[in-house]
PDB file of C-alpha atoms in Angstrom:
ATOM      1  CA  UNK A  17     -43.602 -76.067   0.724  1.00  0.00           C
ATOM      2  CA  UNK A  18     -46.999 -74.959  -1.283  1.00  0.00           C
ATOM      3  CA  UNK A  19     -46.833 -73.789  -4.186  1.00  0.00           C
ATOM      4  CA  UNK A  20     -49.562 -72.739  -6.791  1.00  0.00           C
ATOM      5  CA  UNK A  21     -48.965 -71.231 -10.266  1.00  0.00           C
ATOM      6  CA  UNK A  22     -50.963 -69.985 -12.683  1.00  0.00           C
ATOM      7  CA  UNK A  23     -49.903 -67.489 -15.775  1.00  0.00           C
ATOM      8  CA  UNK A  24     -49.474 -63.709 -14.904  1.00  0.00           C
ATOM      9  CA  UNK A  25     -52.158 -62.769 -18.381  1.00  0.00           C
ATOM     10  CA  UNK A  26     -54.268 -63.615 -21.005  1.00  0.00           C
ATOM     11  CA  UNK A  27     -55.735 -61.665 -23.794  1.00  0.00           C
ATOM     12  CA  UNK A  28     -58.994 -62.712 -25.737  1.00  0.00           C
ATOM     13  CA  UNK A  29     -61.207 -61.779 -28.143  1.00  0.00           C
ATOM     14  CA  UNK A  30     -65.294 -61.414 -27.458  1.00  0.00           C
ATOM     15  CA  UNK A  31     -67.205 -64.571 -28.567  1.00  0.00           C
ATOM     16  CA  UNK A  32     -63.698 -66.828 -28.322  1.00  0.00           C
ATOM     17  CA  UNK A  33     -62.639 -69.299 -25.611  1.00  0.00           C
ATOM     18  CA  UNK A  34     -59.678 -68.628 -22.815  1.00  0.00           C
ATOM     19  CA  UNK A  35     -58.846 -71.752 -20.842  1.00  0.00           C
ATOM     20  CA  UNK A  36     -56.592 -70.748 -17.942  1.00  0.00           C
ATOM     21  CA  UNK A  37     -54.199 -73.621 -15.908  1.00  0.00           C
ATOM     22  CA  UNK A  38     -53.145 -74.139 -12.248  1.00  0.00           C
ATOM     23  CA  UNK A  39     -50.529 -76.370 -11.001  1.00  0.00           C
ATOM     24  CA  UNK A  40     -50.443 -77.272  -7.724  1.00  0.00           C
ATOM     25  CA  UNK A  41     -48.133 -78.633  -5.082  1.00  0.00           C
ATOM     26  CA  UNK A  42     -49.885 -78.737  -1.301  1.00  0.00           C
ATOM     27  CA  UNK A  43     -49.833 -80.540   1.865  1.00  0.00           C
ATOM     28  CA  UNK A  44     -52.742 -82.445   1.362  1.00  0.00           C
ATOM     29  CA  UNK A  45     -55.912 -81.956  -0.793  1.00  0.00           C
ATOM     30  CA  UNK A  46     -59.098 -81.005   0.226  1.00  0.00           C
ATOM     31  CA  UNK A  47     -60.288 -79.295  -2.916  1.00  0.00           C
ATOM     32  CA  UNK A  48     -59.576 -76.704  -5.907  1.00  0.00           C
ATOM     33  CA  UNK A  49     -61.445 -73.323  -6.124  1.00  0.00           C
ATOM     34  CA  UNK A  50     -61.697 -70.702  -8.925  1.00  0.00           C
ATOM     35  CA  UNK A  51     -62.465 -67.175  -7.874  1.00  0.00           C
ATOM     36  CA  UNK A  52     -63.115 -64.314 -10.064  1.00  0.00           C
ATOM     37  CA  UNK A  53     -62.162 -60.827  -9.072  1.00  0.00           C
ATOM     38  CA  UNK A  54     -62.690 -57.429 -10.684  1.00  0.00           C
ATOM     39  CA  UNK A  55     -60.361 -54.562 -10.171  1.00  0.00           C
ATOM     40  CA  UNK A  56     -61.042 -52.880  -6.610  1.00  0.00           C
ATOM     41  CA  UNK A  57     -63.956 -56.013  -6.158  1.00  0.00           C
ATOM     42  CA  UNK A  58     -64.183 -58.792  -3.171  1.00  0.00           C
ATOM     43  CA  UNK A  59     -63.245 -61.623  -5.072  1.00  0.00           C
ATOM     44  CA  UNK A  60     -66.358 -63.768  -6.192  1.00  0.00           C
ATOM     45  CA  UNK A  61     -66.793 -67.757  -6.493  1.00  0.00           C
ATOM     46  CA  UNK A  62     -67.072 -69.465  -9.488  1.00  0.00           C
ATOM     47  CA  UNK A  63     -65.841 -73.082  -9.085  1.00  0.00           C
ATOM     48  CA  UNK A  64     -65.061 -76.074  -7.002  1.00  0.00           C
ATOM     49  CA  UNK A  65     -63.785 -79.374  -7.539  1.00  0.00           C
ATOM     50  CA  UNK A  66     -62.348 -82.033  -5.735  1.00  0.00           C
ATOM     51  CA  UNK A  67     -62.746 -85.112  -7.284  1.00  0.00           C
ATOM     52  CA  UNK A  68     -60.750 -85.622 -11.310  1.00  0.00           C
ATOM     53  CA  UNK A  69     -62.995 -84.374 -13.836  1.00  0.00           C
ATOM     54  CA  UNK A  70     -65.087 -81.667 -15.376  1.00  0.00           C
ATOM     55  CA  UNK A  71     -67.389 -79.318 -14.008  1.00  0.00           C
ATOM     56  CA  UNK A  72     -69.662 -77.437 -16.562  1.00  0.00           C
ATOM     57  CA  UNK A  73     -71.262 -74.209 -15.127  1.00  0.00           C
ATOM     58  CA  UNK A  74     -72.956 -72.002 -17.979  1.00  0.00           C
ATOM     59  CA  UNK A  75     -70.341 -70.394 -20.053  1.00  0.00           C
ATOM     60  CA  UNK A  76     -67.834 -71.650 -17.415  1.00  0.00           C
ATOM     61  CA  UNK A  77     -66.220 -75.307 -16.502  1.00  0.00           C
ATOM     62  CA  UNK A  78     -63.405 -76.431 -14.478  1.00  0.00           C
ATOM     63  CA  UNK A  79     -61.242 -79.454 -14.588  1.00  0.00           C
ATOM     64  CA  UNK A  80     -59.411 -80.771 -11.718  1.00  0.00           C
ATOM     65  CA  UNK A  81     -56.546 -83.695 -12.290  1.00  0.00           C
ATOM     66  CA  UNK A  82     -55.396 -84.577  -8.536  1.00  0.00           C
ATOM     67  CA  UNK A  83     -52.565 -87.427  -9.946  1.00  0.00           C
ATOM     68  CA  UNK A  84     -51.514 -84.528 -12.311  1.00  0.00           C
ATOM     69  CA  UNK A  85     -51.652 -81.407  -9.656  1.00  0.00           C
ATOM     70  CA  UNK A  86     -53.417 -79.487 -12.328  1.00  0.00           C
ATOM     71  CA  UNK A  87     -56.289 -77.713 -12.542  1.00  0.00           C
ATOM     72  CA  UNK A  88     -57.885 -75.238 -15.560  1.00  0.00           C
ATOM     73  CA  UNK A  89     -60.818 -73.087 -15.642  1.00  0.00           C
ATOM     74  CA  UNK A  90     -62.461 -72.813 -19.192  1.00  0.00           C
ATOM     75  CA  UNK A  91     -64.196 -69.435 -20.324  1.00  0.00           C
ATOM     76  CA  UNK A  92     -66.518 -69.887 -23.497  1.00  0.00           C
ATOM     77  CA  UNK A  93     -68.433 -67.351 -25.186  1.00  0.00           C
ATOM     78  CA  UNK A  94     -66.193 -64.381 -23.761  1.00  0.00           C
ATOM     79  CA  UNK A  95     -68.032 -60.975 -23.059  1.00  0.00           C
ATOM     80  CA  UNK A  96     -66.370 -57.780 -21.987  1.00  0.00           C
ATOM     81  CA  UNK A  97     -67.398 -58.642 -18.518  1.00  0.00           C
ATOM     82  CA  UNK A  98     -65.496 -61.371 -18.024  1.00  0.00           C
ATOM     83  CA  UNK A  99     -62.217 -59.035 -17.775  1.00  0.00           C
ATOM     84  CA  UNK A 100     -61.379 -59.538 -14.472  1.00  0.00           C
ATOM     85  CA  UNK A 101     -58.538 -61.915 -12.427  1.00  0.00           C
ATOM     86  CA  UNK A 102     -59.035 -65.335 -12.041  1.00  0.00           C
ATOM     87  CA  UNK A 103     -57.652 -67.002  -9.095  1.00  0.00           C
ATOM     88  CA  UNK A 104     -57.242 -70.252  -8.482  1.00  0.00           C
ATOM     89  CA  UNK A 105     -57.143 -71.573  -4.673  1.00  0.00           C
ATOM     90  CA  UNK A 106     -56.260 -75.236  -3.112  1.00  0.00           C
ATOM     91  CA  UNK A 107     -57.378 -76.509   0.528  1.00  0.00           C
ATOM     92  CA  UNK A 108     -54.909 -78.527   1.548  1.00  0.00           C
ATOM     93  CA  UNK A 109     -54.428 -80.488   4.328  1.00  0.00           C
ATOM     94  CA  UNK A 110     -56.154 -77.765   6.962  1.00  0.00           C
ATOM     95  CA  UNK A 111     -59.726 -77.666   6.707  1.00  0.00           C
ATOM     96  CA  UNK A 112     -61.161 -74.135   5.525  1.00  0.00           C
ATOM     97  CA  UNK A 113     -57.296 -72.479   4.897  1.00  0.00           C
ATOM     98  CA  UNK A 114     -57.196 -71.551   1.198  1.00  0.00           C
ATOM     99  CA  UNK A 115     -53.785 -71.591  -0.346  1.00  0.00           C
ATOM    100  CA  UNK A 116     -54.497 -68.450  -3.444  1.00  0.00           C
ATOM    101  CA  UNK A 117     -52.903 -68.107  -6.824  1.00  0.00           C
ATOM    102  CA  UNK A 118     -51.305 -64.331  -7.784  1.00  0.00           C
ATOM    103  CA  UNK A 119     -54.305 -64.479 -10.239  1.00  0.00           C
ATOM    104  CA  UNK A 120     -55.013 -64.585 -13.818  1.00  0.00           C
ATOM    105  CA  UNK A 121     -55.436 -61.336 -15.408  1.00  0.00           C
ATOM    106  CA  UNK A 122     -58.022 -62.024 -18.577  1.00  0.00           C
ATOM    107  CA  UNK A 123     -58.127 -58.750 -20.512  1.00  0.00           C
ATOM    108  CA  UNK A 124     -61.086 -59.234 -23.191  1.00  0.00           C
ATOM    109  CA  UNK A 125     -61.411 -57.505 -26.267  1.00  0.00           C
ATOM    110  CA  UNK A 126     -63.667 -56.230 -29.061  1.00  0.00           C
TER     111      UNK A 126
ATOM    112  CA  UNK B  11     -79.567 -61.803   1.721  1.00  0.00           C
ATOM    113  CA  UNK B  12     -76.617 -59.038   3.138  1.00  0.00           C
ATOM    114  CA  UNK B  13     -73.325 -60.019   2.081  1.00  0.00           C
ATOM    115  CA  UNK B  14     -70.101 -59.713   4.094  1.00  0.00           C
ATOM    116  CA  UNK B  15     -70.020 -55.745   5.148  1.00  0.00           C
ATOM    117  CA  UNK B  16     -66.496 -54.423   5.710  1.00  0.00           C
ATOM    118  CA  UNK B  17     -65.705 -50.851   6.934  1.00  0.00           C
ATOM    119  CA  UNK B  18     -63.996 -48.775   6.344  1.00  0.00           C
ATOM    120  CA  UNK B  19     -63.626 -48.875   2.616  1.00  0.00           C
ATOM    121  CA  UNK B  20     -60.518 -47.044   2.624  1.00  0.00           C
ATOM    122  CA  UNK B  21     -58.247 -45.439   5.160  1.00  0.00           C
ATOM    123  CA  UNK B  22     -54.914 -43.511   4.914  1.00  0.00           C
ATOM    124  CA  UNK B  23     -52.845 -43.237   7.773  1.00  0.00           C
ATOM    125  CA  UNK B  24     -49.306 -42.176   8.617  1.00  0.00           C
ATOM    126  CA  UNK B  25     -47.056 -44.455   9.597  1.00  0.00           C
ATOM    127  CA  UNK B  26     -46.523 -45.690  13.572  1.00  0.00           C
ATOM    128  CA  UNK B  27     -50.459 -44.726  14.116  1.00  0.00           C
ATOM    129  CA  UNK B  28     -52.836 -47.500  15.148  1.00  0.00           C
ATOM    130  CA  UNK B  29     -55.829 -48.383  12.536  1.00  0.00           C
ATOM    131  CA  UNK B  30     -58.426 -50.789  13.171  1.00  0.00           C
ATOM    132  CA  UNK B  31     -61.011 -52.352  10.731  1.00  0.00           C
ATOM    133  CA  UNK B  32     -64.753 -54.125  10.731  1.00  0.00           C
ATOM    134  CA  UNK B  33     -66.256 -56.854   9.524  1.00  0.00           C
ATOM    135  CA  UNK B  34     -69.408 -58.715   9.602  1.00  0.00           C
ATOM    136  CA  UNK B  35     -70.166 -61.708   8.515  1.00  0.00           C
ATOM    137  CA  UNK B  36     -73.068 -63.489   6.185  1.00  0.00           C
ATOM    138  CA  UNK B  37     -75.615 -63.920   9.224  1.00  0.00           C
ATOM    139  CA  UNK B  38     -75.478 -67.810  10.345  1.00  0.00           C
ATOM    140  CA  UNK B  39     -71.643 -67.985   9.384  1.00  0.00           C
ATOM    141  CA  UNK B  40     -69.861 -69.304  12.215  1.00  0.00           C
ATOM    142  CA  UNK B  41     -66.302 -69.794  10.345  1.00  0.00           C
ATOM    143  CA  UNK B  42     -64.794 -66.042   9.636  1.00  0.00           C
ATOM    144  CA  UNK B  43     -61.517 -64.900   8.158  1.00  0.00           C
ATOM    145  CA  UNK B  44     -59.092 -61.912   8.040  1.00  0.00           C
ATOM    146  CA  UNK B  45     -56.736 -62.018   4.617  1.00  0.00           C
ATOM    147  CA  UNK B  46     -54.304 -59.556   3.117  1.00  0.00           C
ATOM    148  CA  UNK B  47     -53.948 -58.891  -0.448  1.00  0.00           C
ATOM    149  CA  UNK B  48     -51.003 -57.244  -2.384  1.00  0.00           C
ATOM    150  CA  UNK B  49     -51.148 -55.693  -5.430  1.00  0.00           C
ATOM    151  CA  UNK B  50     -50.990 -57.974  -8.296  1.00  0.00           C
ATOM    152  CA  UNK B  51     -51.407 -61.045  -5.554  1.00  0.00           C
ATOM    153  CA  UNK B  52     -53.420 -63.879  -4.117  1.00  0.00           C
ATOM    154  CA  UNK B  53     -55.206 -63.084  -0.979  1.00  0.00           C
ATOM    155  CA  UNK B  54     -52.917 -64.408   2.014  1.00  0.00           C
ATOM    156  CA  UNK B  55     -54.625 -65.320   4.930  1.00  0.00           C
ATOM    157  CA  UNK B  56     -53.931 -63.629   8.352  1.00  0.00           C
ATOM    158  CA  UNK B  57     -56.663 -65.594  10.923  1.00  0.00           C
ATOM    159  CA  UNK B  58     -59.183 -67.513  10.597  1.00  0.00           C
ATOM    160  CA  UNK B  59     -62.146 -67.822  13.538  1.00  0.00           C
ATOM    161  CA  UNK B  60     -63.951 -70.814  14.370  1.00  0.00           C
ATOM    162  CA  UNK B  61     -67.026 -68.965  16.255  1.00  0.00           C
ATOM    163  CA  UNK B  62     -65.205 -67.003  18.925  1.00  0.00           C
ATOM    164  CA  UNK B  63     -61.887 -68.851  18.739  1.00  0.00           C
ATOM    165  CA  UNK B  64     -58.812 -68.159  16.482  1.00  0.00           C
ATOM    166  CA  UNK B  65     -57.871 -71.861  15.268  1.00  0.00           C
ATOM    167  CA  UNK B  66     -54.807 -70.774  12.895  1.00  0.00           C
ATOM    168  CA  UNK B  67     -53.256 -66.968  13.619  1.00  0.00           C
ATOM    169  CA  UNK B  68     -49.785 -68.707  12.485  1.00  0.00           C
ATOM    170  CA  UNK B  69     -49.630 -66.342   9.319  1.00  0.00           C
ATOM    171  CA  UNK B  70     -50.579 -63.199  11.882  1.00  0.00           C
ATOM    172  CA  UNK B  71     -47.394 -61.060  12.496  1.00  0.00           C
ATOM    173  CA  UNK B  72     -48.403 -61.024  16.484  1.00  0.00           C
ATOM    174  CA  UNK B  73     -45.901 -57.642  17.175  1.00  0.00           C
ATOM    175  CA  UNK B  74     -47.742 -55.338  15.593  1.00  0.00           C
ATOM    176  CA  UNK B  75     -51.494 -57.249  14.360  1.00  0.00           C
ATOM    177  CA  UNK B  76     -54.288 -58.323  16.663  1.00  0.00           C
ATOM    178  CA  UNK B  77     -57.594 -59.603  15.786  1.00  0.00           C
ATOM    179  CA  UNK B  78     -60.955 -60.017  17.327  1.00  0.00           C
ATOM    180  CA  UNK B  79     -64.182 -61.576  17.403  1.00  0.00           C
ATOM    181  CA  UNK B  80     -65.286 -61.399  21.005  1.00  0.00           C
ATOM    182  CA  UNK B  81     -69.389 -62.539  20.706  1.00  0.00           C
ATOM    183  CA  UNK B  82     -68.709 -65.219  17.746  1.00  0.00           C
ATOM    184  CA  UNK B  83     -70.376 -62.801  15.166  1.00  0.00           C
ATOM    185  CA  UNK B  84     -68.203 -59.711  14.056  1.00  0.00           C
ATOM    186  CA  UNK B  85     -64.800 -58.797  14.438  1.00  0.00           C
ATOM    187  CA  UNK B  86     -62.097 -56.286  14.499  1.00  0.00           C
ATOM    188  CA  UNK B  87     -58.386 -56.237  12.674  1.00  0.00           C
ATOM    189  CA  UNK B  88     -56.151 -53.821  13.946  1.00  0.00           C
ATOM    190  CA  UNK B  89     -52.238 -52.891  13.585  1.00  0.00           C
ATOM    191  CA  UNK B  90     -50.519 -50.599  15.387  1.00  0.00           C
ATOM    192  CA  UNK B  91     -48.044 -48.914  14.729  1.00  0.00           C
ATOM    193  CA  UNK B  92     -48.698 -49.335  10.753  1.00  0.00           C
ATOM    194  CA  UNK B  93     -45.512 -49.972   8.935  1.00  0.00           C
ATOM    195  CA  UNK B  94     -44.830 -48.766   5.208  1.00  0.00           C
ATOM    196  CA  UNK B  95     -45.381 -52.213   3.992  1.00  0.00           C
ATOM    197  CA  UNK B  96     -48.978 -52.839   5.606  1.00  0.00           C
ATOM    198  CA  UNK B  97     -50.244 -50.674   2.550  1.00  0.00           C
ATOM    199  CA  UNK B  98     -52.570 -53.313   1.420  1.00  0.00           C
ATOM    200  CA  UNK B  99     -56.055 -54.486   0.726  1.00  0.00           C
ATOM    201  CA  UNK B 100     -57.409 -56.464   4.141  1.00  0.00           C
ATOM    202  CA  UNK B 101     -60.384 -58.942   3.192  1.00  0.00           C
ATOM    203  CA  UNK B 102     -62.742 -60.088   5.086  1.00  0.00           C
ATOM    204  CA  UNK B 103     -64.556 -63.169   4.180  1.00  0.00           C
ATOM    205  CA  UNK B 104     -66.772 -65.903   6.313  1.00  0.00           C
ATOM    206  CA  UNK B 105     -68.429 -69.312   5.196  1.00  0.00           C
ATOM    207  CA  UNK B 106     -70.664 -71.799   6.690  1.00  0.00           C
ATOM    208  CA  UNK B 107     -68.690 -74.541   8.309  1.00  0.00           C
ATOM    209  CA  UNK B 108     -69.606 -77.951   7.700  1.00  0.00           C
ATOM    210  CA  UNK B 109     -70.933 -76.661   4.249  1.00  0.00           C
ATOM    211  CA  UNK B 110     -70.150 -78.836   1.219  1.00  0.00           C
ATOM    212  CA  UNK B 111     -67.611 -77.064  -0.284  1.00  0.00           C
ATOM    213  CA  UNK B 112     -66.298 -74.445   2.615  1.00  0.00           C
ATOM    214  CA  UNK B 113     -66.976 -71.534  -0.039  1.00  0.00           C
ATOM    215  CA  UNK B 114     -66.160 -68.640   1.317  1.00  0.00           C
ATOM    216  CA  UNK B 115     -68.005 -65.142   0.697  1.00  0.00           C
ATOM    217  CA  UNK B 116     -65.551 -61.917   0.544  1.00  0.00           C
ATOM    218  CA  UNK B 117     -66.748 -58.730   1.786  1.00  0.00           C
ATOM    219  CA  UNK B 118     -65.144 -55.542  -0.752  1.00  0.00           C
ATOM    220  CA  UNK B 119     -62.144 -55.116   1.773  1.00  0.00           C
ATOM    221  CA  UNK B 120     -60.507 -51.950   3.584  1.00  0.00           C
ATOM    222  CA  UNK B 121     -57.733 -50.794   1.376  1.00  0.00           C
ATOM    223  CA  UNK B 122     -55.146 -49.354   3.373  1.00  0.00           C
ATOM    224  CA  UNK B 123     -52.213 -46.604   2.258  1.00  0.00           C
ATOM    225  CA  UNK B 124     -50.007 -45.793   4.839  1.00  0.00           C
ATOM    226  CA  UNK B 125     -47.669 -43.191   4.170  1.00  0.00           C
TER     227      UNK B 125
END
């Protein structure tokens, strides 16, 4: 079957770094996503990979390992605002079906 | 540019009546999608449209849901009758298909309370 798993919460002080891992086991691959979404919010899009490596985006970056099934989404420079859920998504083998994550819950504080 | 417009934002019903929900899509998106999200949970997808045509409803429980999207643009969820359990958020989302990534725009959802 699928499976994706990423931790249930983090906690995080302003200014520090949170990195936050998925494992993955899909039917196929077709790419990794990172979503962020705020309590009571449509979930927003941060992130995609889907070849091995590192994707820098501002304060954010994702890494993708396909061999390794594992995927982690860096937050640097952490600001209030970045309390929120992080999920992490794979398409696998069906082209445009998103296989979600129960989320990351990043609480930031002061 | 309008994003993905859902309505209602939020509707309590009693359980065994019918409820029905909206969406429309980023204009120009031809690939749409219906999920469900529990509390606590991942988005779960219900159907996802390909223009006017369901291409995967196998996550859809076909008893009590039905979906549609009848001129390729917008498109209507509905349940009926609403069980207990259906108390969820229902999010629409659409992308462009044949886009790089197939990222996929959410609209704010319908959260529904069925009591």
């Amino acid at each position: 079957g699928q499976n994706i798993d990423q931790p249930t919460e983090m906690t995080a002080t302003e200014g520090a770094i949170v990195q936050i891992n998925c494992t993955y086991q899909t039917s196929g691959f077709n790419g990794l996503f990172w979503y962020q979404q705020h309590a009571g919010e449509a979930p927003t899009f941060l992130s995609y990979n889907v070849l091995d490596g590192l994707e820098e985006k501002g304060r954010f970056s994702s890494f993708l390992s396909r061999s390794k099934g594992y995927s982690y989404l860096l937050l640097k420079e952490l600001q209030m605002k970045d309390s929120a859920s992080y999920l992490c998504a794979v398409m696998g083998d069906s082209w445009g079906k998103l296989q979600f994550g129960a989320g990351t819950q990043v609480v930031v504080t002061p | 540019e309008a994003g993905v417009v859902q309505s209602p934002r939020y509707k309590i019903i009693e359980k065994k009546q019918p409820v029905a929900f909206w969406c429309n899509p980023i204009s120009g998106h031809n690939t749409l999608y219906w999920y469900l999200q529990n509390l606590g949970q991942g988005p779960e997808l219900l159907i996802r449209y390909e223009n006017e045509e369901a291409v995967d409803d196998s996550q859809l429980p076909k008893d009590r849901f039905s979906a549609e999207r009848l001129k390729g643009v917008d498109s209507t969820l509905k349940i009926q009758p609403a069980e207990l359990g259906d108390s969820a958020v229902y999010l629409c989302a659409s992308s462009l298909q044949g886009g790089l990534s197939h990222e996929q725009y959410f609209g704010p959802g319908t959260r529904l309370t069925v009591t």
